[in-house]
């Protein structure tokens, strides 16, 4: 019943949050933004059969991922998350026992970064389960990172290993049990797919330097997301294949499944790492800030160039990889 589901959501959202004047129970939630800050607004939708399968995940981790994909957008802008709105399209026959662990995962992940579930909507779905989260965050006006500021000569960095979520998905689709992956090296790949980690601390650290010229989170794969950043700035980019962070677990999975690890890194998507650009003169400062936030150095993978598009350098060979990552087909 819809009323029972709404009561479950209200119970999960009972914990008070800073700046939330009124949450679930009225037609709108009421929030008080921090004076002197600007609002950041984002939304993402996860559709069963497109972004997840109930056979290969569990409700708790799905709740955490629903939050993480939005939190990653706030991270890319250098912001702090505040309030979330959850909208559900629920198919007939979904076990009511699904909701308590799902909501526990969702609220745990939100609260870990200071955000609260403030409301939403529920409808019936004629097909699969559809989960939409809208998230409001805030940032200092002069410290909002966007996509459009990269300039020729800037250095391109990413925060962590690439392609692991895509490798994890491939392993799940090949029949690997998501709860007890074998060998143990594959556990991190499955976790990257089912329970990604948003880089909010890193995003704020990068924004605080005031030196990052452009930033984006890696949701659709390096080839497509870097192309978005280049398109916004009217520039091109060149990426060095030898510098891309490809983990041992990724390479091992590629051997097991007879795939190319580079393909996962460039086009796999759902990494939710951050990608950013910085002028050479401030590279050391930003690299040090990123290393403090991550607990390890970030990865320098390429350079912004004049022109358009994204090219991959493999030794003496260069090839165009512009927008060759994930794209929904309608």
PDB file of C-alpha atoms in Angstrom:
ATOM      1  CA  UNK A   1       0.000   0.000   0.000  1.00  0.00           C
ATOM      2  CA  UNK A   2       1.176   3.509  -0.843  1.00  0.00           C
ATOM      3  CA  UNK A   3       0.306   4.883   2.618  1.00  0.00           C
ATOM      4  CA  UNK A   4       2.393   2.184   4.274  1.00  0.00           C
ATOM      5  CA  UNK A   5       5.360   2.977   2.010  1.00  0.00           C
ATOM      6  CA  UNK A   6       5.068   6.700   2.809  1.00  0.00           C
ATOM      7  CA  UNK A   7       5.046   5.897   6.528  1.00  0.00           C
ATOM      8  CA  UNK A   8       8.202   3.812   6.074  1.00  0.00           C
ATOM      9  CA  UNK A   9       9.907   6.691   4.266  1.00  0.00           C
ATOM     10  CA  UNK A  10       8.825   9.164   6.950  1.00  0.00           C
ATOM     11  CA  UNK A  11      10.258   6.931   9.690  1.00  0.00           C
ATOM     12  CA  UNK A  12      13.537   6.625   7.789  1.00  0.00           C
ATOM     13  CA  UNK A  13      13.718  10.426   7.487  1.00  0.00           C
ATOM     14  CA  UNK A  14      12.919  11.245  11.120  1.00  0.00           C
ATOM     15  CA  UNK A  15      16.425  12.385  12.019  1.00  0.00           C
ATOM     16  CA  UNK A  16      16.681  16.178  12.040  1.00  0.00           C
ATOM     17  CA  UNK A  17      19.107  17.882   9.668  1.00  0.00           C
ATOM     18  CA  UNK A  18      20.763  21.277   9.888  1.00  0.00           C
ATOM     19  CA  UNK A  19      18.719  23.905   8.098  1.00  0.00           C
ATOM     20  CA  UNK A  20      15.673  21.670   7.552  1.00  0.00           C
ATOM     21  CA  UNK A  21      12.747  23.589   9.016  1.00  0.00           C
ATOM     22  CA  UNK A  22      10.067  21.073   7.989  1.00  0.00           C
ATOM     23  CA  UNK A  23      10.436  17.711   6.261  1.00  0.00           C
ATOM     24  CA  UNK A  24       7.935  15.046   5.249  1.00  0.00           C
ATOM     25  CA  UNK A  25       4.294  15.822   6.055  1.00  0.00           C
ATOM     26  CA  UNK A  26       3.475  18.961   4.061  1.00  0.00           C
ATOM     27  CA  UNK A  27       3.208  19.652   0.351  1.00  0.00           C
ATOM     28  CA  UNK A  28       6.784  20.967   0.392  1.00  0.00           C
ATOM     29  CA  UNK A  29       9.788  20.556   2.627  1.00  0.00           C
ATOM     30  CA  UNK A  30      11.125  23.781   4.092  1.00  0.00           C
ATOM     31  CA  UNK A  31      14.849  24.441   4.219  1.00  0.00           C
ATOM     32  CA  UNK A  32      16.956  27.400   5.300  1.00  0.00           C
ATOM     33  CA  UNK A  33      20.064  27.779   3.110  1.00  0.00           C
ATOM     34  CA  UNK A  34      23.271  28.923   4.765  1.00  0.00           C
ATOM     35  CA  UNK A  35      23.648  32.712   4.379  1.00  0.00           C
ATOM     36  CA  UNK A  36      26.221  33.713   1.800  1.00  0.00           C
ATOM     37  CA  UNK A  37      26.027  30.418  -0.108  1.00  0.00           C
ATOM     38  CA  UNK A  38      24.549  29.456  -3.485  1.00  0.00           C
ATOM     39  CA  UNK A  39      22.324  26.429  -4.042  1.00  0.00           C
ATOM     40  CA  UNK A  40      23.367  23.430  -6.137  1.00  0.00           C
ATOM     41  CA  UNK A  41      20.528  21.305  -7.543  1.00  0.00           C
ATOM     42  CA  UNK A  42      20.870  17.904  -9.200  1.00  0.00           C
ATOM     43  CA  UNK A  43      18.779  14.819  -9.929  1.00  0.00           C
ATOM     44  CA  UNK A  44      19.424  11.284 -11.160  1.00  0.00           C
ATOM     45  CA  UNK A  45      17.163   8.371 -12.067  1.00  0.00           C
ATOM     46  CA  UNK A  46      17.986   4.671 -11.757  1.00  0.00           C
ATOM     47  CA  UNK A  47      15.710   2.364 -13.748  1.00  0.00           C
ATOM     48  CA  UNK A  48      15.471  -1.368 -13.201  1.00  0.00           C
ATOM     49  CA  UNK A  49      16.904  -3.263 -16.151  1.00  0.00           C
ATOM     50  CA  UNK A  50      18.930  -0.237 -17.251  1.00  0.00           C
ATOM     51  CA  UNK A  51      20.951   0.817 -14.199  1.00  0.00           C
ATOM     52  CA  UNK A  52      20.443  -2.140 -11.870  1.00  0.00           C
ATOM     53  CA  UNK A  53      18.993  -5.623 -11.610  1.00  0.00           C
ATOM     54  CA  UNK A  54      17.371  -6.807  -8.407  1.00  0.00           C
ATOM     55  CA  UNK A  55      18.902 -10.239  -9.036  1.00  0.00           C
ATOM     56  CA  UNK A  56      22.466  -8.919  -8.744  1.00  0.00           C
ATOM     57  CA  UNK A  57      22.198  -6.330  -5.982  1.00  0.00           C
ATOM     58  CA  UNK A  58      20.473  -6.055  -2.615  1.00  0.00           C
ATOM     59  CA  UNK A  59      18.152  -3.306  -1.313  1.00  0.00           C
ATOM     60  CA  UNK A  60      20.681  -1.837   1.139  1.00  0.00           C
ATOM     61  CA  UNK A  61      23.408  -1.352  -1.464  1.00  0.00           C
ATOM     62  CA  UNK A  62      20.883  -0.096  -4.008  1.00  0.00           C
ATOM     63  CA  UNK A  63      19.815   2.559  -1.514  1.00  0.00           C
ATOM     64  CA  UNK A  64      23.434   3.586  -1.003  1.00  0.00           C
ATOM     65  CA  UNK A  65      24.049   3.779  -4.765  1.00  0.00           C
ATOM     66  CA  UNK A  66      20.883   5.835  -5.316  1.00  0.00           C
ATOM     67  CA  UNK A  67      22.340   8.424  -2.952  1.00  0.00           C
ATOM     68  CA  UNK A  68      25.913   8.133  -4.236  1.00  0.00           C
ATOM     69  CA  UNK A  69      25.212   9.013  -7.867  1.00  0.00           C
ATOM     70  CA  UNK A  70      23.665  12.335  -6.768  1.00  0.00           C
ATOM     71  CA  UNK A  71      26.278  13.025  -4.115  1.00  0.00           C
ATOM     72  CA  UNK A  72      28.927  12.621  -6.821  1.00  0.00           C
ATOM     73  CA  UNK A  73      27.391  15.507  -8.794  1.00  0.00           C
ATOM     74  CA  UNK A  74      27.609  17.764  -5.737  1.00  0.00           C
ATOM     75  CA  UNK A  75      31.225  16.635  -5.253  1.00  0.00           C
ATOM     76  CA  UNK A  76      32.104  17.611  -8.831  1.00  0.00           C
ATOM     77  CA  UNK A  77      30.913  21.164  -8.156  1.00  0.00           C
ATOM     78  CA  UNK A  78      32.851  21.434  -4.903  1.00  0.00           C
ATOM     79  CA  UNK A  79      29.693  21.609  -2.801  1.00  0.00           C
ATOM     80  CA  UNK A  80      28.187  20.242   0.367  1.00  0.00           C
ATOM     81  CA  UNK A  81      24.924  18.212   0.133  1.00  0.00           C
ATOM     82  CA  UNK A  82      21.926  19.299   2.229  1.00  0.00           C
ATOM     83  CA  UNK A  83      18.489  17.876   1.372  1.00  0.00           C
ATOM     84  CA  UNK A  84      17.192  15.046  -0.829  1.00  0.00           C
ATOM     85  CA  UNK A  85      13.799  14.299  -2.391  1.00  0.00           C
ATOM     86  CA  UNK A  86      13.042  10.676  -3.282  1.00  0.00           C
ATOM     87  CA  UNK A  87      10.522   9.795  -5.997  1.00  0.00           C
ATOM     88  CA  UNK A  88       9.546   6.158  -6.544  1.00  0.00           C
ATOM     89  CA  UNK A  89       7.724   4.385  -9.386  1.00  0.00           C
ATOM     90  CA  UNK A  90       6.912   0.999  -7.847  1.00  0.00           C
ATOM     91  CA  UNK A  91       5.813  -2.090  -9.814  1.00  0.00           C
ATOM     92  CA  UNK A  92       3.046  -4.337  -8.539  1.00  0.00           C
ATOM     93  CA  UNK A  93       4.282  -7.321  -6.570  1.00  0.00           C
ATOM     94  CA  UNK A  94       7.474  -5.818  -5.158  1.00  0.00           C
ATOM     95  CA  UNK A  95       8.033  -7.365  -1.717  1.00  0.00           C
ATOM     96  CA  UNK A  96       7.339  -4.738   1.001  1.00  0.00           C
ATOM     97  CA  UNK A  97      10.360  -6.124   2.867  1.00  0.00           C
ATOM     98  CA  UNK A  98      12.502  -4.432   0.175  1.00  0.00           C
ATOM     99  CA  UNK A  99      11.909  -0.951   1.569  1.00  0.00           C
ATOM    100  CA  UNK A 100      13.391  -0.934   5.060  1.00  0.00           C
ATOM    101  CA  UNK A 101      16.925  -1.986   3.999  1.00  0.00           C
ATOM    102  CA  UNK A 102      16.728   0.224   0.893  1.00  0.00           C
ATOM    103  CA  UNK A 103      15.813   3.267   2.977  1.00  0.00           C
ATOM    104  CA  UNK A 104      18.460   2.368   5.574  1.00  0.00           C
ATOM    105  CA  UNK A 105      21.134   2.332   2.870  1.00  0.00           C
ATOM    106  CA  UNK A 106      19.876   5.567   1.312  1.00  0.00           C
ATOM    107  CA  UNK A 107      19.682   7.537   4.562  1.00  0.00           C
ATOM    108  CA  UNK A 108      22.963   6.133   5.898  1.00  0.00           C
ATOM    109  CA  UNK A 109      24.819   7.318   2.804  1.00  0.00           C
ATOM    110  CA  UNK A 110      23.111  10.732   2.833  1.00  0.00           C
ATOM    111  CA  UNK A 111      23.694  11.296   6.542  1.00  0.00           C
ATOM    112  CA  UNK A 112      27.353  10.314   6.263  1.00  0.00           C
ATOM    113  CA  UNK A 113      27.829  13.529   4.251  1.00  0.00           C
ATOM    114  CA  UNK A 114      25.476  15.738   6.257  1.00  0.00           C
ATOM    115  CA  UNK A 115      22.428  15.465   3.995  1.00  0.00           C
ATOM    116  CA  UNK A 116      18.869  14.509   4.938  1.00  0.00           C
ATOM    117  CA  UNK A 117      15.898  12.929   3.211  1.00  0.00           C
ATOM    118  CA  UNK A 118      13.281  15.704   3.169  1.00  0.00           C
ATOM    119  CA  UNK A 119      10.403  14.379   1.037  1.00  0.00           C
ATOM    120  CA  UNK A 120       9.440  12.979  -2.353  1.00  0.00           C
ATOM    121  CA  UNK A 121       6.660  11.202  -4.218  1.00  0.00           C
ATOM    122  CA  UNK A 122       5.377   7.684  -4.936  1.00  0.00           C
ATOM    123  CA  UNK A 123       3.524   6.351  -7.978  1.00  0.00           C
ATOM    124  CA  UNK A 124       2.818   2.943  -9.473  1.00  0.00           C
ATOM    125  CA  UNK A 125       5.063   1.731 -12.286  1.00  0.00           C
ATOM    126  CA  UNK A 126       3.631  -0.322 -15.167  1.00  0.00           C
ATOM    127  CA  UNK A 127       7.077  -1.864 -15.623  1.00  0.00           C
ATOM    128  CA  UNK A 128      10.124  -2.110 -13.385  1.00  0.00           C
ATOM    129  CA  UNK A 129      11.200  -0.176 -10.313  1.00  0.00           C
ATOM    130  CA  UNK A 130      12.308   3.412 -10.986  1.00  0.00           C
ATOM    131  CA  UNK A 131      14.222   5.409  -8.365  1.00  0.00           C
ATOM    132  CA  UNK A 132      14.691   9.176  -8.729  1.00  0.00           C
ATOM    133  CA  UNK A 133      16.577  11.273  -6.212  1.00  0.00           C
ATOM    134  CA  UNK A 134      16.806  15.047  -6.344  1.00  0.00           C
ATOM    135  CA  UNK A 135      19.504  16.586  -4.180  1.00  0.00           C
ATOM    136  CA  UNK A 136      20.070  20.170  -3.065  1.00  0.00           C
ATOM    137  CA  UNK A 137      23.498  21.259  -1.934  1.00  0.00           C
ATOM    138  CA  UNK A 138      25.314  24.513  -1.374  1.00  0.00           C
ATOM    139  CA  UNK A 139      28.677  26.101  -2.030  1.00  0.00           C
ATOM    140  CA  UNK A 140      30.522  29.361  -1.580  1.00  0.00           C
ATOM    141  CA  UNK A 141      29.845  31.598  -4.613  1.00  0.00           C
ATOM    142  CA  UNK A 142      33.509  31.947  -5.601  1.00  0.00           C
ATOM    143  CA  UNK A 143      34.280  28.263  -5.082  1.00  0.00           C
ATOM    144  CA  UNK A 144      31.844  26.540  -7.454  1.00  0.00           C
ATOM    145  CA  UNK A 145      33.639  24.318  -9.955  1.00  0.00           C
ATOM    146  CA  UNK A 146      32.068  23.937 -13.419  1.00  0.00           C
ATOM    147  CA  UNK A 147      32.873  22.257 -16.719  1.00  0.00           C
ATOM    148  CA  UNK A 148      33.581  25.286 -18.876  1.00  0.00           C
ATOM    149  CA  UNK A 149      36.875  26.789 -17.687  1.00  0.00           C
ATOM    150  CA  UNK A 150      39.609  24.520 -19.087  1.00  0.00           C
ATOM    151  CA  UNK A 151      42.226  26.205 -21.279  1.00  0.00           C
ATOM    152  CA  UNK A 152      44.979  24.849 -23.575  1.00  0.00           C
ATOM    153  CA  UNK A 153      47.994  23.861 -21.506  1.00  0.00           C
ATOM    154  CA  UNK A 154      45.978  22.836 -18.431  1.00  0.00           C
ATOM    155  CA  UNK A 155      46.812  19.446 -16.919  1.00  0.00           C
ATOM    156  CA  UNK A 156      44.108  16.764 -16.671  1.00  0.00           C
ATOM    157  CA  UNK A 157      43.819  14.742 -13.457  1.00  0.00           C
ATOM    158  CA  UNK A 158      41.511  12.015 -12.203  1.00  0.00           C
ATOM    159  CA  UNK A 159      40.995  10.883  -8.628  1.00  0.00           C
ATOM    160  CA  UNK A 160      41.144   7.098  -8.848  1.00  0.00           C
ATOM    161  CA  UNK A 161      41.172   3.883 -10.870  1.00  0.00           C
ATOM    162  CA  UNK A 162      39.086   3.767 -14.027  1.00  0.00           C
ATOM    163  CA  UNK A 163      36.871   1.013 -15.413  1.00  0.00           C
ATOM    164  CA  UNK A 164      36.343  -0.913 -12.185  1.00  0.00           C
ATOM    165  CA  UNK A 165      32.558  -0.445 -12.065  1.00  0.00           C
ATOM    166  CA  UNK A 166      32.258  -1.633 -15.670  1.00  0.00           C
ATOM    167  CA  UNK A 167      34.426  -4.636 -14.870  1.00  0.00           C
ATOM    168  CA  UNK A 168      32.271  -5.388 -11.843  1.00  0.00           C
ATOM    169  CA  UNK A 169      29.137  -5.255 -13.995  1.00  0.00           C
ATOM    170  CA  UNK A 170      30.710  -7.592 -16.549  1.00  0.00           C
ATOM    171  CA  UNK A 171      31.578 -10.060 -13.784  1.00  0.00           C
ATOM    172  CA  UNK A 172      28.023  -9.958 -12.436  1.00  0.00           C
ATOM    173  CA  UNK A 173      26.587 -10.466 -15.911  1.00  0.00           C
ATOM    174  CA  UNK A 174      28.943 -13.431 -16.348  1.00  0.00           C
ATOM    175  CA  UNK A 175      27.311 -15.064 -13.325  1.00  0.00           C
ATOM    176  CA  UNK A 176      29.620 -14.134 -10.474  1.00  0.00           C
ATOM    177  CA  UNK A 177      27.713 -14.103  -7.180  1.00  0.00           C
ATOM    178  CA  UNK A 178      27.617 -10.501  -5.906  1.00  0.00           C
ATOM    179  CA  UNK A 179      27.716 -11.534  -2.232  1.00  0.00           C
ATOM    180  CA  UNK A 180      30.811 -13.788  -2.197  1.00  0.00           C
ATOM    181  CA  UNK A 181      32.919 -12.913  -5.264  1.00  0.00           C
ATOM    182  CA  UNK A 182      35.712 -15.285  -6.150  1.00  0.00           C
ATOM    183  CA  UNK A 183      38.596 -14.649  -6.378  1.00  0.00           C
ATOM    184  CA  UNK A 184      38.851 -12.048  -3.611  1.00  0.00           C
ATOM    185  CA  UNK A 185      40.517  -9.609  -6.021  1.00  0.00           C
ATOM    186  CA  UNK A 186      37.168  -9.190  -7.753  1.00  0.00           C
ATOM    187  CA  UNK A 187      35.386  -7.952  -4.621  1.00  0.00           C
ATOM    188  CA  UNK A 188      36.535  -4.377  -5.163  1.00  0.00           C
ATOM    189  CA  UNK A 189      35.237  -4.474  -8.743  1.00  0.00           C
ATOM    190  CA  UNK A 190      31.792  -5.688  -7.690  1.00  0.00           C
ATOM    191  CA  UNK A 191      31.766  -3.113  -4.882  1.00  0.00           C
ATOM    192  CA  UNK A 192      32.672  -0.349  -7.374  1.00  0.00           C
ATOM    193  CA  UNK A 193      29.598  -1.282  -9.405  1.00  0.00           C
ATOM    194  CA  UNK A 194      27.096  -1.842  -6.598  1.00  0.00           C
ATOM    195  CA  UNK A 195      28.311   0.590  -3.931  1.00  0.00           C
ATOM    196  CA  UNK A 196      30.386   3.461  -5.411  1.00  0.00           C
ATOM    197  CA  UNK A 197      32.083   6.023  -3.176  1.00  0.00           C
ATOM    198  CA  UNK A 198      31.317   9.715  -3.907  1.00  0.00           C
ATOM    199  CA  UNK A 199      34.358  12.016  -3.626  1.00  0.00           C
ATOM    200  CA  UNK A 200      32.825  14.846  -1.606  1.00  0.00           C
ATOM    201  CA  UNK A 201      35.843  15.574   0.565  1.00  0.00           C
ATOM    202  CA  UNK A 202      38.025  15.748  -2.514  1.00  0.00           C
ATOM    203  CA  UNK A 203      35.578  18.041  -4.302  1.00  0.00           C
ATOM    204  CA  UNK A 204      35.603  20.542  -1.449  1.00  0.00           C
ATOM    205  CA  UNK A 205      39.398  20.351  -1.187  1.00  0.00           C
ATOM    206  CA  UNK A 206      39.791  21.076  -4.901  1.00  0.00           C
ATOM    207  CA  UNK A 207      37.312  23.949  -4.784  1.00  0.00           C
ATOM    208  CA  UNK A 208      39.086  25.475  -1.782  1.00  0.00           C
ATOM    209  CA  UNK A 209      42.295  25.895  -3.804  1.00  0.00           C
ATOM    210  CA  UNK A 210      40.567  28.244  -6.240  1.00  0.00           C
ATOM    211  CA  UNK A 211      42.904  26.869  -8.913  1.00  0.00           C
ATOM    212  CA  UNK A 212      40.800  24.179 -10.626  1.00  0.00           C
ATOM    213  CA  UNK A 213      39.672  25.456 -14.017  1.00  0.00           C
ATOM    214  CA  UNK A 214      37.093  22.731 -14.769  1.00  0.00           C
ATOM    215  CA  UNK A 215      35.736  19.588 -13.137  1.00  0.00           C
ATOM    216  CA  UNK A 216      33.247  16.798 -13.792  1.00  0.00           C
ATOM    217  CA  UNK A 217      32.357  13.459 -12.228  1.00  0.00           C
ATOM    218  CA  UNK A 218      32.962  10.296 -14.260  1.00  0.00           C
ATOM    219  CA  UNK A 219      29.544   8.711 -14.706  1.00  0.00           C
ATOM    220  CA  UNK A 220      29.512   7.932 -18.434  1.00  0.00           C
ATOM    221  CA  UNK A 221      33.156   6.946 -18.932  1.00  0.00           C
ATOM    222  CA  UNK A 222      36.319   8.984 -19.383  1.00  0.00           C
ATOM    223  CA  UNK A 223      35.926   9.331 -23.165  1.00  0.00           C
ATOM    224  CA  UNK A 224      32.464  10.883 -22.892  1.00  0.00           C
ATOM    225  CA  UNK A 225      32.819  12.897 -19.692  1.00  0.00           C
ATOM    226  CA  UNK A 226      36.112  14.477 -20.741  1.00  0.00           C
ATOM    227  CA  UNK A 227      34.457  15.275 -24.084  1.00  0.00           C
ATOM    228  CA  UNK A 228      31.647  17.048 -22.175  1.00  0.00           C
ATOM    229  CA  UNK A 229      34.226  19.107 -20.307  1.00  0.00           C
ATOM    230  CA  UNK A 230      36.060  19.967 -23.524  1.00  0.00           C
ATOM    231  CA  UNK A 231      32.866  20.872 -25.349  1.00  0.00           C
ATOM    232  CA  UNK A 232      31.827  23.205 -22.531  1.00  0.00           C
ATOM    233  CA  UNK A 233      35.184  24.996 -22.673  1.00  0.00           C
ATOM    234  CA  UNK A 234      35.634  25.016 -26.448  1.00  0.00           C
ATOM    235  CA  UNK A 235      38.897  23.070 -26.186  1.00  0.00           C
ATOM    236  CA  UNK A 236      40.324  19.638 -26.908  1.00  0.00           C
ATOM    237  CA  UNK A 237      42.213  17.111 -24.808  1.00  0.00           C
ATOM    238  CA  UNK A 238      44.922  14.525 -25.246  1.00  0.00           C
ATOM    239  CA  UNK A 239      45.060  11.555 -22.873  1.00  0.00           C
ATOM    240  CA  UNK A 240      48.071   9.269 -22.426  1.00  0.00           C
ATOM    241  CA  UNK A 241      46.957   5.619 -22.348  1.00  0.00           C
ATOM    242  CA  UNK A 242      50.069   4.641 -20.387  1.00  0.00           C
ATOM    243  CA  UNK A 243      49.087   7.008 -17.559  1.00  0.00           C
ATOM    244  CA  UNK A 244      45.523   5.754 -17.074  1.00  0.00           C
ATOM    245  CA  UNK A 245      45.099   4.114 -13.644  1.00  0.00           C
ATOM    246  CA  UNK A 246      44.175   0.497 -14.391  1.00  0.00           C
ATOM    247  CA  UNK A 247      44.191  -1.725 -11.304  1.00  0.00           C
ATOM    248  CA  UNK A 248      45.517  -5.257 -11.070  1.00  0.00           C
ATOM    249  CA  UNK A 249      42.001  -6.472 -10.275  1.00  0.00           C
ATOM    250  CA  UNK A 250      40.734  -4.823 -13.469  1.00  0.00           C
ATOM    251  CA  UNK A 251      43.438  -6.459 -15.572  1.00  0.00           C
ATOM    252  CA  UNK A 252      42.759  -9.833 -13.975  1.00  0.00           C
ATOM    253  CA  UNK A 253      39.030  -9.550 -14.720  1.00  0.00           C
ATOM    254  CA  UNK A 254      39.823  -8.576 -18.311  1.00  0.00           C
ATOM    255  CA  UNK A 255      41.910 -11.730 -18.728  1.00  0.00           C
ATOM    256  CA  UNK A 256      39.153 -13.851 -17.198  1.00  0.00           C
ATOM    257  CA  UNK A 257      36.484 -12.440 -19.515  1.00  0.00           C
ATOM    258  CA  UNK A 258      38.710 -11.929 -22.586  1.00  0.00           C
ATOM    259  CA  UNK A 259      38.150  -8.162 -22.597  1.00  0.00           C
ATOM    260  CA  UNK A 260      40.423  -5.151 -23.009  1.00  0.00           C
ATOM    261  CA  UNK A 261      40.906  -3.273 -19.720  1.00  0.00           C
ATOM    262  CA  UNK A 262      41.418  -0.039 -21.645  1.00  0.00           C
ATOM    263  CA  UNK A 263      37.912  -0.310 -23.112  1.00  0.00           C
ATOM    264  CA  UNK A 264      36.389  -0.456 -19.623  1.00  0.00           C
ATOM    265  CA  UNK A 265      38.494   2.519 -18.514  1.00  0.00           C
ATOM    266  CA  UNK A 266      37.518   4.702 -21.462  1.00  0.00           C
ATOM    267  CA  UNK A 267      33.881   3.777 -22.009  1.00  0.00           C
ATOM    268  CA  UNK A 268      32.602   1.704 -19.105  1.00  0.00           C
ATOM    269  CA  UNK A 269      31.022   4.422 -16.987  1.00  0.00           C
ATOM    270  CA  UNK A 270      29.823   4.576 -13.369  1.00  0.00           C
ATOM    271  CA  UNK A 271      33.274   5.156 -11.900  1.00  0.00           C
ATOM    272  CA  UNK A 272      32.098   8.268  -9.996  1.00  0.00           C
ATOM    273  CA  UNK A 273      35.674   9.444  -9.671  1.00  0.00           C
ATOM    274  CA  UNK A 274      36.367  13.142 -10.224  1.00  0.00           C
ATOM    275  CA  UNK A 275      38.138  14.554 -13.280  1.00  0.00           C
ATOM    276  CA  UNK A 276      39.605  18.059 -13.180  1.00  0.00           C
ATOM    277  CA  UNK A 277      41.968  20.447 -14.939  1.00  0.00           C
ATOM    278  CA  UNK A 278      44.549  22.820 -13.484  1.00  0.00           C
ATOM    279  CA  UNK A 279      47.062  25.294 -14.940  1.00  0.00           C
ATOM    280  CA  UNK A 280      50.676  24.053 -14.844  1.00  0.00           C
ATOM    281  CA  UNK A 281      51.691  26.871 -12.517  1.00  0.00           C
ATOM    282  CA  UNK A 282      49.334  25.651  -9.798  1.00  0.00           C
ATOM    283  CA  UNK A 283      49.613  21.927 -10.428  1.00  0.00           C
ATOM    284  CA  UNK A 284      51.732  21.190  -7.351  1.00  0.00           C
ATOM    285  CA  UNK A 285      49.377  23.013  -4.994  1.00  0.00           C
ATOM    286  CA  UNK A 286      46.278  21.239  -6.302  1.00  0.00           C
ATOM    287  CA  UNK A 287      47.987  17.858  -6.449  1.00  0.00           C
ATOM    288  CA  UNK A 288      48.982  18.224  -2.786  1.00  0.00           C
ATOM    289  CA  UNK A 289      45.425  19.200  -1.770  1.00  0.00           C
ATOM    290  CA  UNK A 290      44.003  16.217  -3.644  1.00  0.00           C
ATOM    291  CA  UNK A 291      46.542  13.851  -2.072  1.00  0.00           C
ATOM    292  CA  UNK A 292      45.591  15.050   1.414  1.00  0.00           C
ATOM    293  CA  UNK A 293      41.890  14.507   0.695  1.00  0.00           C
ATOM    294  CA  UNK A 294      42.376  11.083  -0.892  1.00  0.00           C
ATOM    295  CA  UNK A 295      45.163   9.754   1.315  1.00  0.00           C
ATOM    296  CA  UNK A 296      47.189   9.052  -1.852  1.00  0.00           C
ATOM    297  CA  UNK A 297      48.259  10.986  -4.962  1.00  0.00           C
ATOM    298  CA  UNK A 298      45.763  11.632  -7.769  1.00  0.00           C
ATOM    299  CA  UNK A 299      46.522  10.554 -11.337  1.00  0.00           C
ATOM    300  CA  UNK A 300      47.858  12.917 -13.999  1.00  0.00           C
ATOM    301  CA  UNK A 301      46.456  11.510 -17.256  1.00  0.00           C
ATOM    302  CA  UNK A 302      46.693  14.155 -19.958  1.00  0.00           C
ATOM    303  CA  UNK A 303      46.578  17.751 -21.113  1.00  0.00           C
ATOM    304  CA  UNK A 304      44.086  20.237 -22.542  1.00  0.00           C
ATOM    305  CA  UNK A 305      44.950  21.326 -26.096  1.00  0.00           C
ATOM    306  CA  UNK A 306      43.641  23.755 -28.689  1.00  0.00           C
ATOM    307  CA  UNK A 307      40.983  22.479 -31.070  1.00  0.00           C
ATOM    308  CA  UNK A 308      38.120  20.113 -30.402  1.00  0.00           C
ATOM    309  CA  UNK A 309      37.601  16.521 -29.291  1.00  0.00           C
ATOM    310  CA  UNK A 310      39.466  13.999 -27.158  1.00  0.00           C
ATOM    311  CA  UNK A 311      42.403  12.012 -28.512  1.00  0.00           C
ATOM    312  CA  UNK A 312      44.075   8.990 -26.911  1.00  0.00           C
ATOM    313  CA  UNK A 313      47.830   8.673 -27.287  1.00  0.00           C
ATOM    314  CA  UNK A 314      49.090   5.073 -27.393  1.00  0.00           C
ATOM    315  CA  UNK A 315      52.829   5.316 -28.070  1.00  0.00           C
ATOM    316  CA  UNK A 316      53.221   7.057 -31.401  1.00  0.00           C
ATOM    317  CA  UNK A 317      49.589   6.430 -32.346  1.00  0.00           C
ATOM    318  CA  UNK A 318      46.722   8.838 -31.685  1.00  0.00           C
ATOM    319  CA  UNK A 319      43.043   8.076 -32.084  1.00  0.00           C
ATOM    320  CA  UNK A 320      39.853  10.034 -31.574  1.00  0.00           C
ATOM    321  CA  UNK A 321      37.769   8.780 -28.621  1.00  0.00           C
ATOM    322  CA  UNK A 322      35.372  11.735 -28.380  1.00  0.00           C
ATOM    323  CA  UNK A 323      31.999  10.716 -26.883  1.00  0.00           C
ATOM    324  CA  UNK A 324      32.715   6.994 -27.184  1.00  0.00           C
ATOM    325  CA  UNK A 325      31.566   6.264 -23.624  1.00  0.00           C
ATOM    326  CA  UNK A 326      28.107   5.316 -22.388  1.00  0.00           C
ATOM    327  CA  UNK A 327      25.065   6.972 -23.958  1.00  0.00           C
ATOM    328  CA  UNK A 328      21.396   6.096 -23.500  1.00  0.00           C
ATOM    329  CA  UNK A 329      19.650   5.138 -26.738  1.00  0.00           C
ATOM    330  CA  UNK A 330      16.078   6.437 -27.071  1.00  0.00           C
TER     331      UNK A 330
END
